[in-house]
């Protein structure tokens, strides 16, 4: 690990290393392009896991967490600028494509403009929004930004900052949609966007020329809210981000806090958490099956998926008291012990589910129309998946083995035997099939665990007031949609200084334009369904 | 078998006794119009109910069961609601065409009823180009859809209308070819004669494989004509919100909603007329007593049973298959259905000329 | 005078907030009821209340539960909520399922304006009612009633499907009390359309 830090130091002597939780390489902002291209080209650090903006009071900056897909090494970079009036940093878009929307997010939240970024527009907030909400000095009063009464206006041009050879920065105007483009507005209220996503789509006939995703129709400012709440209070936000993998998200945050505090989670809790994670993974994949089928026009298949998903929700209902949002994990374990009938019900479900899967295959997977709609549509190559930072089943359908359960085992995943399903086609059909195959694997995992839940406490005793030591902490789990990371920066208080949820959704949206280019409108719907984004997970 | 023409002729003679000939035509026209409207509405309501229940059956649900016994009143409640719902006028739309479009759709399906033999002697127009007339008027419907899409001044409706135009005009060809096969085989275009020709055996059975092929092509193309799943691209809900009728509200939308079911009924009705003998009971040559029993079932019942079976199949399609994509849809028609249909027409012609049939 | 607003699915006594309904009836009947028109009203309301088509609209978690309401185990089609329309023109009520944020607020208002009357609004879940857990956020609307009028509130986070059905039946009861002839809907004048 220290090896790579020495190498960076050899290239750029100005860097310093900050050891506080995560070991960070502090790079002066003007050296960032050199370090970035060195890392990606010479050291094969090709996967940008997270790009986290932050306001440290006297300076604004960004933390990059970068993985190498070849060696699974990780390096954390930090760069900042003290200019708070007109903060500018160098963009890393040309090195890591997935930085595209993430840098726009940082611009939106902190006002940092990125030199070399092709499209510096706000992404979540309206273009007429005043101020940068995640800055510490942001005026939170409702008067500053009242509920808008007018319809939104979207400019067809954008600004890009380019560095001139003489070192000055020039604003260049870039065209998003030319006046002759036929732009159809898909969303925010559209049955196939699975929520309030909005795609401005330039089409020619039925063929898609360009897609400009506009997010933020469910941007709830969770990260800002979390800064004002104590750690146990922040837990409930995770359930409501990606509500389909509520357990996993909460698991990630709990683990991050537990790791920072050094809490030892009882074995029983670990088992329960793992089973719950896998159950909600099945539930989420069933929902993907349902909604994808509905998007493709097969409503009966939609109902079948929901019928089986309801069985999982009933299991959750017994133990957690909630169907969709369970609020079950807590710091140190889980909220309550499992229901007496939990084991029987789970076993019954596992016995039942293969029949359901066979039915799905008969009804939809084998259907000639469905095959034609999905095969070869929206192909995402492995290189592109890495470039766009597409983790999870979607990335694995493109041949990129990126399962966090295998890479950084947590819970009891190191004790169970399961296969990481990887397909190589990378088309919509592969993305669809991989979900159904993962359901089988999840059932296999649960089968191994359900009879062996150890006796003992279901939660560790924690102090009444939870304070994290000073430092930066990052923890990932494998959510149903892909890696879900939690980054906490603590100053030693009861509340986090910065809490960032590194979700999969934004990267998926970033790839939509690339995947759908030159396909049909109907394909956009199929691709969108198979990418399986959850909008609150994107917007947070 | 009861011949309904006894009643109709009797009424006709009765009217002729004390009215001028032109007045007779007028009165009969009004009576028929009112009756057809009534039948039209009843069939649509029944179909809406049937579709919901069948859909629920496929989807492990109950379907409507609160409004009236077994939910039977559900479509009537829907109709009441729709009748008094606001009809929104849209800014910057072509008001005249926008208002006209739903009526064109209804008109086309109404006119088709004219040549539909519901029972023995129970049809409005019995003239020698009946099948041709049905084809001609049923293609007016596409005009209504195109106009709706165009005049609504909405991009989704326009895309939906264009899809619909491409789809319906393409599939009209296949329908035409398969109908032509029957016409060649029967040697007449008159609907009543086509039915009579199936006295001994329905065309589907007597016409060997070519007729079965024609039947299958007809069912596929007919489903596409009605814009129902898996060919419901013009109103693809997940792609175009509601397709060409996105901007229509209230009863205007109600017309489209009804027309969808009526068109399904018409397509099935024509299928039963052409291939399953219309109102003709099931006759097996040689089984005289069996044929006699079959004749006791009224002809109207026969017609509706056959139509219902085909409608069930079309509904089954919708609730099973996913939707096609527009290029696949067009490719399917022009590269597969149409050549097969043409070849099949040739086969039928040869078969008829050389008498290779039962 | 005691009023009973029964539904086939649920008797008057089993609803929890009958005082509210009685209050509403009292207000509506202040002008007295015309017998002939009253019967017509009943017929119309029977049609309307039994055929409420929801708009497919959801912003977040509650939307998934709303989908559950339509799916096999809860099946809202039983009550006549069968046809979820994707086009606001054809929908009768909008289930505001999920948080409404500043950016979405004008969109929601526009959707509401696009709907043909009679139109109703159900606020589903804590977020739609008051902002819920995100009340203190800089970007969250504190209750949809700031933007559009709400007929029924369904609390929960997210409400269970049963709760949603209960709320929808409450809406049915409310619709049953409406007066089409000479009622409230005649009071509002259509605004002058600008050409």
Coordinates of C-alpha atoms in Angstrom, one line a residue, chain B residues 104-224:
Chain B
X104 CA -63.4 9.2 -37.2
X105 CA -62.2 6.3 -35.2
X106 CA -65.7 5.6 -33.9
X107 CA -67.2 6.1 -37.4
X108 CA -64.9 3.5 -38.9
X109 CA -65.8 0.8 -36.4
X110 CA -69.5 1.7 -36.6
X111 CA -69.5 1.4 -40.4
X112 CA -67.9 -2.0 -40.3
X113 CA -70.9 -3.2 -38.2
X114 CA -73.0 -2.6 -41.3
X115 CA -71.7 -5.7 -43.1
X116 CA -71.3 -7.9 -40.1
X117 CA -73.7 -10.9 -40.2
X118 CA -74.6 -11.3 -36.5
X119 CA -77.0 -14.1 -37.3
X120 CA -78.9 -15.7 -40.0
X121 CA -80.6 -12.9 -41.9
X122 CA -79.3 -10.4 -39.3
X123 CA -77.2 -8.0 -41.2
X124 CA -77.7 -4.5 -42.3
X125 CA -76.2 -4.3 -45.7
X126 CA -76.1 -7.5 -47.8
X127 CA -74.4 -6.4 -51.0
X128 CA -72.0 -8.1 -53.3
X129 CA -68.8 -6.4 -52.2
X130 CA -69.4 -6.8 -48.5
X131 CA -65.9 -7.9 -47.6
X132 CA -64.4 -5.2 -49.7
X133 CA -66.6 -2.6 -47.9
X134 CA -65.5 -3.9 -44.5
X135 CA -61.8 -3.5 -45.5
X136 CA -62.4 -0.1 -46.9
X137 CA -64.2 1.4 -44.0
X138 CA -62.0 -0.2 -41.3
X139 CA -59.0 1.5 -42.7
X140 CA -60.6 4.9 -42.0
X141 CA -59.6 4.3 -38.4
X142 CA -56.0 5.0 -39.0
X143 CA -56.9 8.5 -40.2
X144 CA -58.5 9.2 -36.9
X145 CA -55.3 8.1 -35.1
X146 CA -53.0 10.1 -37.4
X147 CA -55.1 13.2 -37.0
X148 CA -55.2 12.8 -33.2
X149 CA -51.5 12.6 -33.1
X150 CA -50.9 15.5 -35.4
X151 CA -53.5 17.9 -34.0
X152 CA -52.6 17.4 -30.4
X153 CA -49.4 19.4 -30.8
X154 CA -47.5 17.1 -28.6
X155 CA -44.3 15.2 -29.5
X156 CA -45.4 12.0 -27.9
X157 CA -48.7 11.9 -29.8
X158 CA -46.9 12.6 -33.0
X159 CA -44.5 9.8 -32.6
X160 CA -47.4 7.5 -31.6
X161 CA -49.4 8.6 -34.6
X162 CA -46.5 8.0 -37.0
X163 CA -45.9 4.6 -35.5
X164 CA -49.6 3.8 -35.9
X165 CA -49.6 5.0 -39.4
X166 CA -46.7 2.9 -40.4
X167 CA -48.0 -0.1 -38.5
X168 CA -51.6 -0.1 -39.6
X169 CA -50.9 0.6 -43.3
X170 CA -48.3 -2.2 -43.3
X171 CA -50.5 -4.8 -41.6
X172 CA -53.5 -3.8 -43.8
X173 CA -51.7 -5.6 -46.6
X174 CA -51.5 -8.8 -44.8
X175 CA -55.1 -8.6 -43.7
X176 CA -56.0 -7.9 -47.3
X177 CA -54.1 -10.9 -48.6
X178 CA -55.5 -13.3 -46.1
X179 CA -59.0 -12.0 -46.8
X180 CA -58.4 -12.3 -50.5
X181 CA -57.4 -15.9 -50.0
X182 CA -60.9 -16.5 -48.5
X183 CA -62.5 -14.6 -51.3
X184 CA -60.7 -16.6 -53.9
X185 CA -61.7 -19.8 -52.1
X186 CA -65.3 -18.9 -51.6
X187 CA -65.7 -17.2 -54.9
X188 CA -67.7 -14.3 -53.6
X189 CA -67.3 -11.1 -51.7
X190 CA -70.8 -11.1 -50.3
X191 CA -70.7 -11.8 -46.6
X192 CA -73.9 -13.8 -46.5
X193 CA -72.7 -16.0 -49.3
X194 CA -69.4 -16.6 -47.6
X195 CA -71.3 -17.8 -44.6
X196 CA -73.5 -20.0 -46.7
X197 CA -70.5 -21.5 -48.4
X198 CA -69.4 -22.8 -45.1
X199 CA -72.5 -24.8 -44.6
X200 CA -70.8 -28.1 -44.8
X201 CA -67.5 -27.3 -43.2
X202 CA -65.9 -24.1 -42.0
X203 CA -63.2 -22.8 -44.3
X204 CA -60.6 -23.2 -41.6
X205 CA -61.3 -27.0 -41.8
X206 CA -62.1 -27.5 -45.4
X207 CA -59.3 -25.3 -46.8
X208 CA -56.4 -27.5 -45.6
X209 CA -53.1 -25.9 -44.6
X210 CA -53.4 -22.8 -46.8
X211 CA -56.5 -21.7 -44.9
X212 CA -54.9 -22.3 -41.6
X213 CA -51.9 -20.2 -42.7
X214 CA -54.3 -17.5 -43.8
X215 CA -56.1 -17.6 -40.5
X216 CA -52.9 -17.3 -38.5
X217 CA -51.7 -14.4 -40.6
X218 CA -55.1 -12.8 -40.2
X219 CA -55.1 -13.1 -36.4
X220 CA -51.6 -11.7 -36.2
X221 CA -52.2 -8.8 -38.6
X222 CA -55.6 -8.2 -37.0
X223 CA -54.1 -7.9 -33.6
X224 CA -51.7 -5.3 -35.0

